[in-house]
XYZ file of C-alpha atoms in Angstrom:
373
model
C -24.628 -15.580 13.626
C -28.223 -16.534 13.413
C -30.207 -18.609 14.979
C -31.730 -22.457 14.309
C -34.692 -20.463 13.049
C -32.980 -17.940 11.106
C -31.740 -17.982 7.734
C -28.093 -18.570 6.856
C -26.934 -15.728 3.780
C -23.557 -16.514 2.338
C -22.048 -14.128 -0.602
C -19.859 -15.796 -2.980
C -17.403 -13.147 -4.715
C -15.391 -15.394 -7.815
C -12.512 -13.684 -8.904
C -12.495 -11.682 -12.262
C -8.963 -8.864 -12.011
C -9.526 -5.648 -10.906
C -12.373 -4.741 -13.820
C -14.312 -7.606 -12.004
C -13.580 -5.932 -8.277
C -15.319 -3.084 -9.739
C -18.327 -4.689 -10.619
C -18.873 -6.453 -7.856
C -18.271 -2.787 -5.682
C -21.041 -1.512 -7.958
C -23.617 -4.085 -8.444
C -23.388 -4.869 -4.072
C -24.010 -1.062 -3.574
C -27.036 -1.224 -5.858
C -28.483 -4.187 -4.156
C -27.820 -2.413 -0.901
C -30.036 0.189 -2.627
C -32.309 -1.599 -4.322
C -33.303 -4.188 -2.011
C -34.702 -3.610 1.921
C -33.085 -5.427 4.665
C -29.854 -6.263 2.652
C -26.876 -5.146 4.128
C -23.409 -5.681 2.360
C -21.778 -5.936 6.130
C -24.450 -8.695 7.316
C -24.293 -11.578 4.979
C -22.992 -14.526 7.494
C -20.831 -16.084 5.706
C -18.035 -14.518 3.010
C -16.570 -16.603 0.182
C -13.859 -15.337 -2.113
C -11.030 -15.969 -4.249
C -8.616 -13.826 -6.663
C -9.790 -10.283 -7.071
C -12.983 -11.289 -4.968
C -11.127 -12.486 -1.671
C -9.796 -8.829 -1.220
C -13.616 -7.495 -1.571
C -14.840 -10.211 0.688
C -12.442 -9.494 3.456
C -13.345 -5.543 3.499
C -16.984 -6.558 3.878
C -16.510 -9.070 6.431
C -14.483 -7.044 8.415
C -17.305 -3.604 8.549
C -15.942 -2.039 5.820
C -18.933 -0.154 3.988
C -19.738 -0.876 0.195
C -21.110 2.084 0.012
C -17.430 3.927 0.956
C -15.848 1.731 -1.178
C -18.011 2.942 -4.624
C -16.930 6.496 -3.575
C -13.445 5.541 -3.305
C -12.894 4.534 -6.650
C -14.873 6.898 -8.597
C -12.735 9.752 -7.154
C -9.102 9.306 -8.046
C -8.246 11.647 -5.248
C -10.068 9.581 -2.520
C -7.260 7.383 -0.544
C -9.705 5.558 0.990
C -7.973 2.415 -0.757
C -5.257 3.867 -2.771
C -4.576 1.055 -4.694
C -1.597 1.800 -7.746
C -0.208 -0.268 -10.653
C 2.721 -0.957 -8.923
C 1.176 -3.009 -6.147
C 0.429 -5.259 -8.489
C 2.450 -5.521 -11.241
C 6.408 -5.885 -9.367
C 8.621 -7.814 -11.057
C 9.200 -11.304 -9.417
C 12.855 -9.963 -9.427
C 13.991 -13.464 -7.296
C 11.621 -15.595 -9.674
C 13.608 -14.019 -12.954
C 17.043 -14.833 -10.906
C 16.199 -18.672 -10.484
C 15.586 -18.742 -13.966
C 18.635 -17.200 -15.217
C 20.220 -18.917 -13.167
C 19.020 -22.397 -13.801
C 19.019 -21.676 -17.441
C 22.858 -21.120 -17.349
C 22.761 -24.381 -15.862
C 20.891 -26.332 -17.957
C 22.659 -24.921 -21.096
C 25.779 -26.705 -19.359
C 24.395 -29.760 -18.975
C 22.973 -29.632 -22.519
C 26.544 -28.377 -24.209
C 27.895 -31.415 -22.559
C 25.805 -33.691 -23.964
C 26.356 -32.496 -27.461
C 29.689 -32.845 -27.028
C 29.144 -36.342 -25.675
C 27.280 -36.641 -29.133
C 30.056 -35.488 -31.395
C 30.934 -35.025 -34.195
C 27.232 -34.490 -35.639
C 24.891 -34.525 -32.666
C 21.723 -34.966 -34.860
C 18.774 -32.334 -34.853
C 16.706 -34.271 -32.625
C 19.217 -34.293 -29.877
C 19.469 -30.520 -30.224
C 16.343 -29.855 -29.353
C 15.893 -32.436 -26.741
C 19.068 -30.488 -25.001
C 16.856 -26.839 -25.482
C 14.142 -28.436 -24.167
C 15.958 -28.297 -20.529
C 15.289 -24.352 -21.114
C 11.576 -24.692 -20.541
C 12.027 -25.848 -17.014
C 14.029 -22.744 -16.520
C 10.982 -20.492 -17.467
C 9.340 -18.551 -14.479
C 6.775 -19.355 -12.359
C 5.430 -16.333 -12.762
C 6.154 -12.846 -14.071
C 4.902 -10.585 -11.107
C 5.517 -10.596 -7.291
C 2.306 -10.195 -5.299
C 4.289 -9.557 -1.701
C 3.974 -5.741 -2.572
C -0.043 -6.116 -2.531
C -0.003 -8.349 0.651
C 1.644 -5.345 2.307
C -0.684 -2.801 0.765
C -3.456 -5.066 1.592
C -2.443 -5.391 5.299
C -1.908 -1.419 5.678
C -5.486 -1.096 4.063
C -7.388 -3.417 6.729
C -4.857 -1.984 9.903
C -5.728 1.066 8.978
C -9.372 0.886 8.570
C -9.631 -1.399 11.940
C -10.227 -4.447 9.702
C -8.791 -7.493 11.762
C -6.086 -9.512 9.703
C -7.117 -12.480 11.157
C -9.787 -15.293 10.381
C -10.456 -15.644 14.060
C -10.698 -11.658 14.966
C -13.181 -11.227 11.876
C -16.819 -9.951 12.683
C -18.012 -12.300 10.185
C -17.346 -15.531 9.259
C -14.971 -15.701 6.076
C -13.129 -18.012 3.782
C -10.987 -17.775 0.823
C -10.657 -20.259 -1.520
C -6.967 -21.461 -2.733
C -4.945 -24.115 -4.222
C -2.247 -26.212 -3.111
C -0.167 -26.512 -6.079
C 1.446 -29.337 -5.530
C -0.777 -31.513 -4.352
C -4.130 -29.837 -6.296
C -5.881 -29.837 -3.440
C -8.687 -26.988 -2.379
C -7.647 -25.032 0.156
C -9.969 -23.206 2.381
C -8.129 -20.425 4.386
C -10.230 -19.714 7.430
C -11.058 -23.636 7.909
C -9.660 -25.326 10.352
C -5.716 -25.930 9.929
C -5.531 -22.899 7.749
C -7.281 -20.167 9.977
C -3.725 -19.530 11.352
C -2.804 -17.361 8.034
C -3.355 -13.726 8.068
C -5.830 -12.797 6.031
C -3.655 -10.664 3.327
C -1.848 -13.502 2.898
C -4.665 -15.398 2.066
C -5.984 -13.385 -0.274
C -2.439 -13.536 -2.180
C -2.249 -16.757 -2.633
C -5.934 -16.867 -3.967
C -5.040 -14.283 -6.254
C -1.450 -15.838 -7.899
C -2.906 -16.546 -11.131
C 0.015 -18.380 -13.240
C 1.709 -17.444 -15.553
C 1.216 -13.433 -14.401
C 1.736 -13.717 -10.866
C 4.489 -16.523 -9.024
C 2.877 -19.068 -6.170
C 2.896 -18.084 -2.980
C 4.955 -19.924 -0.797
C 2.774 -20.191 3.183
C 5.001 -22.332 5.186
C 6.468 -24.980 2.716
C 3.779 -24.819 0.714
C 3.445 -23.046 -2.785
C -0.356 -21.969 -3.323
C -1.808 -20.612 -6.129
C -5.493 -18.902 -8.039
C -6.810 -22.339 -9.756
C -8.818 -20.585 -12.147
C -12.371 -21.942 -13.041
C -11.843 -24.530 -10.195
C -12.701 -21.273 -7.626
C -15.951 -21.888 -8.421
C -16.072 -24.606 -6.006
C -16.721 -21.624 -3.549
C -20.961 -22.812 -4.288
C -20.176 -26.232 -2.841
C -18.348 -24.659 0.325
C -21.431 -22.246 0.818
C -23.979 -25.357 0.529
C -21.607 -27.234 3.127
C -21.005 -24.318 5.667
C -25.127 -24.712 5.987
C -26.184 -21.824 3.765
C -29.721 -21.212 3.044
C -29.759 -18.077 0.555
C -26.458 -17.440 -1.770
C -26.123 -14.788 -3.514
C -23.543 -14.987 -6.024
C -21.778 -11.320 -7.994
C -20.141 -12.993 -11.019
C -18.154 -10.630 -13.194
C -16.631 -13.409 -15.820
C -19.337 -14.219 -18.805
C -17.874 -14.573 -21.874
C -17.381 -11.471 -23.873
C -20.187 -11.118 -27.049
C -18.471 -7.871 -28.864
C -18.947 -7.072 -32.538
C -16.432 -3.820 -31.432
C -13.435 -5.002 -29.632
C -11.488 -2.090 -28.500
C -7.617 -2.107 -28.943
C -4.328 -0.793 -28.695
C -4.192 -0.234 -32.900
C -8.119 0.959 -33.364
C -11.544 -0.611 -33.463
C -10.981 -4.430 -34.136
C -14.203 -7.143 -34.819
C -12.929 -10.220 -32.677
C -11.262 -10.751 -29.372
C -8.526 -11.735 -31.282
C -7.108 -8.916 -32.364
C -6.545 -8.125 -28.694
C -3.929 -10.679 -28.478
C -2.548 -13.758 -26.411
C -3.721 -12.181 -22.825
C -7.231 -12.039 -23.878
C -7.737 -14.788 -25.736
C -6.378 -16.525 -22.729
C -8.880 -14.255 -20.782
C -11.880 -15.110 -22.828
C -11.217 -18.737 -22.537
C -11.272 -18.735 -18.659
C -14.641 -16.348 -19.201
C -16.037 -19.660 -21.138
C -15.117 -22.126 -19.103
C -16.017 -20.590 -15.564
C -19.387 -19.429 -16.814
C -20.241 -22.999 -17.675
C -18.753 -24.445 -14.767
C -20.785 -21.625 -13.045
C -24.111 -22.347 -14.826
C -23.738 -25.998 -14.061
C -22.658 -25.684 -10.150
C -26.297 -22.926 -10.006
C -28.425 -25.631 -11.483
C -27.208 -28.892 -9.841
C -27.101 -27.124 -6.164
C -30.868 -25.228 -7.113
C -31.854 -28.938 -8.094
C -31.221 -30.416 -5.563
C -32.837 -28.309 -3.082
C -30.442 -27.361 -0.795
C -30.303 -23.479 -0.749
C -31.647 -20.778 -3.253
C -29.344 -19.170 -4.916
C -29.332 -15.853 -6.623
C -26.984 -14.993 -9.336
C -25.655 -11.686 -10.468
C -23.882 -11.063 -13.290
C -23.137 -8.905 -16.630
C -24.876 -9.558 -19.690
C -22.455 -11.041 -22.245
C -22.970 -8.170 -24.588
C -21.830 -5.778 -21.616
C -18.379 -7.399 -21.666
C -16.947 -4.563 -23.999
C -16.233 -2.559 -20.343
C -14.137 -5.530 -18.950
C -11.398 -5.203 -21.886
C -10.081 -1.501 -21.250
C -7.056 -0.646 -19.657
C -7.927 -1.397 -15.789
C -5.896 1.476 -14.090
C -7.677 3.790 -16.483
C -9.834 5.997 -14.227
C -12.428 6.772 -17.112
C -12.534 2.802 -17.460
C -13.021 1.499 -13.756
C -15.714 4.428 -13.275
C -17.109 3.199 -16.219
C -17.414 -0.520 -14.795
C -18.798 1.414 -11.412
C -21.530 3.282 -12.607
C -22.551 0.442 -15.216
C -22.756 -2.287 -12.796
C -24.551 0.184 -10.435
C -26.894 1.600 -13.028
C -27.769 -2.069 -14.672
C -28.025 -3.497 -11.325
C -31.005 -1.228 -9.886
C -32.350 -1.556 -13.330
C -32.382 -5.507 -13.835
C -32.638 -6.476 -10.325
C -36.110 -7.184 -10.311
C -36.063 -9.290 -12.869
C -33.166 -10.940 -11.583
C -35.169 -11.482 -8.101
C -38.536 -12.919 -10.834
C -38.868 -16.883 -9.668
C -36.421 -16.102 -6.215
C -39.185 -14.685 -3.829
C -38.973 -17.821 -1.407
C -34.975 -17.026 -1.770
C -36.198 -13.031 -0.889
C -38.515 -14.043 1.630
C -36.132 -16.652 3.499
C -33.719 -13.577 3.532
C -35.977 -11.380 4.759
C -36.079 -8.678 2.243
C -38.407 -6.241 -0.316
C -37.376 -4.971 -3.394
C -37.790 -1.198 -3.100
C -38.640 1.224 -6.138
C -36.334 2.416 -8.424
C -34.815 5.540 -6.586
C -31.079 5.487 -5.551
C -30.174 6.545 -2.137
C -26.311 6.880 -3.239
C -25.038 10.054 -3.470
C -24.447 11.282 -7.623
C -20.904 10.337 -8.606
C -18.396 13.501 -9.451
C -19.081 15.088 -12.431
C -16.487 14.924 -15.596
C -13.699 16.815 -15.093
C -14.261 17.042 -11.024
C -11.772 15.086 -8.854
């Protein structure tokens, strides 16, 4: 913790899937490189929700950036052997409620109609099949498999799974879903939760993943609202936040599918769509939380983030290794190369901090070759 004379550095870390984990892993290890006196392990204060709580805890609790690039360039490093089916397990109990509550519902509906008879009119038929759509799941995917992966990872690599045991102080941002309240796990009231469970129920993004039930309460990822993460740095007393974004909206002429070469995100279907929508309306959100708090004077706040027209790397397959080293390498590569610019305008941010750009040279070691593993 620093001082009353020191500077207080916070890192946000928004969510943005596992293609936005790996920029964030690339860009912090190229600011680690590119910039003197920053140290990925010595911000003092952590923010993050979905995809960017998991990252956030790591750092918090000592866990090198650096080590973390390596890991997931080399498919054979099991450093953090993270697999599809972590992730993506069937909500088997979710899809049992709803078969069985559908059964149910079609009773109640049946005797209705019959209630209705001879010639229950069309209207009343579908006002009986609308009872099905409260017998749709919460969610499609279980993330308890991930929470236990999570907490192997940090008891393994002596990370503390605890608010209270962490090195550094962290929070992870949440919602209560049925209240909509913000949630802060590692506040007051809520630094009882273990940490992987924290970052699970900042992560269940509806309709892919079901809430996750802490105590009696259902939480879940709020989507653009994470970005509320700025406010809770400005509050917590921070004087410097940097901020690794990974969702801009996508600017493609190519979109890359599973049928060829398309020209708009559409052809990619429902999922992104849904995705590129979120992109839109967190970037604003984003662009407008940046300006009010740099208005207003309370902290300087550095943004990192993709160009638009870079987006083409978010939309292939993520547990494609040729894909998430792409991501890697790009955010590392674009990162030492725009970071100066970035930094044009922030020197009393840089200067608060207590760092110096250094020149171009990487002190990371060269990823594998092709072909090496």
């Amino acid at each position: 913790m620093p001082d009353g004379n020191e500077p207080r550095v916070a890192l946000c870390l928004p969510g943005g899937g596992a293609t936005g984990a790996m920029f964030q892993i690339g860009a912090l290890a190229a600011l680690e490189d590119a910039v003197d006196g920053l140290d990925a392990n010595q911000f003092d204060l952590y923010i993050g929700t979905s995809s960017g709580a998991s990252i956030a805890a790591a750092l918090a609790g000592g866990r090198e950036v650096q080590r973390m690039y390596r890991a997931f360039l080399d498919p054979a490093d099991t450093y953090f052997p993270l697999e599809r089916k972590h992730i993506l397990r069937t909500d088997f109990a979710e899809w049992q409620r709803t078969a069985t509550t559908a059964l149910r519902a079609l009773g109640k509906g049946t005797k209705s109609l019959l209630r209705r008879a001879p010639e229950p009119s069309r209207t009343a038929l579908w006002e009986e099949l609308d009872r099905l759509y409260d017998s749709l799941p919460a969610g499609v995917f279980s993330l308890e498999g991930y929470e236990r992966f999570l907490a192997d990872f940090l008891y393994r690599r002596s990370v503390p799974n605890t608010f209270h045991g962490m090195p550094k102080e962290l929070f992870i941002l949440s919602h209560d879903l049925d209240s909509g309240e913000q949630v802060l796990f590692g506040a007051p009231g809520f630094d009882h939760v273990p940490v992987s469970r924290a970052c699970i129920a900042s992560m269940a993004l509806p309709p892919f993943f079901s809430p996750v039930r802490i105590g009696d309460r259902h939480y879940i990822d709020a989507g653009a609202a994470q970005l509320a993460q700025l406010n809770v740095a400005v509050e917590r007393g921070a004087d410097v936040l940097v901020v690794v974004n990974p969702m801009v909206p996508v600017a493609a002429e190519q979109v890359p599918t599973g049928h060829g070469q398309q020209k708009s995100v559409r052809d990619k279907g429902y999922l992104w769509v849904a995705n590129q929508a979120m992109r839109i309306a967190m970037h604003a959100l984003l662009v407008e939380a940046v300006g009010r708090i740099r208005a207003s004077g309370a902290c300087e706040v550095i943004l990192i983030e993709p160009e638009p027209t870079d987006g083409i790397l978010f939309m292939h397959n993520p547990t494609s290794f040729s894909a998430r080293r792409a991501i890697l390498e790009y955010a590392y590569r674009t990162t030492r190369e725009r970071v100066n610019g970035w930094l044009v305008g922030k020197e009393a941010a840089v200067e608060r901090a207590g760092w110096q750009t250094r020149p171009p040279v990487s002190r990371m070691p060269p990823p594998p070759l092709e072909g090496e593993a």
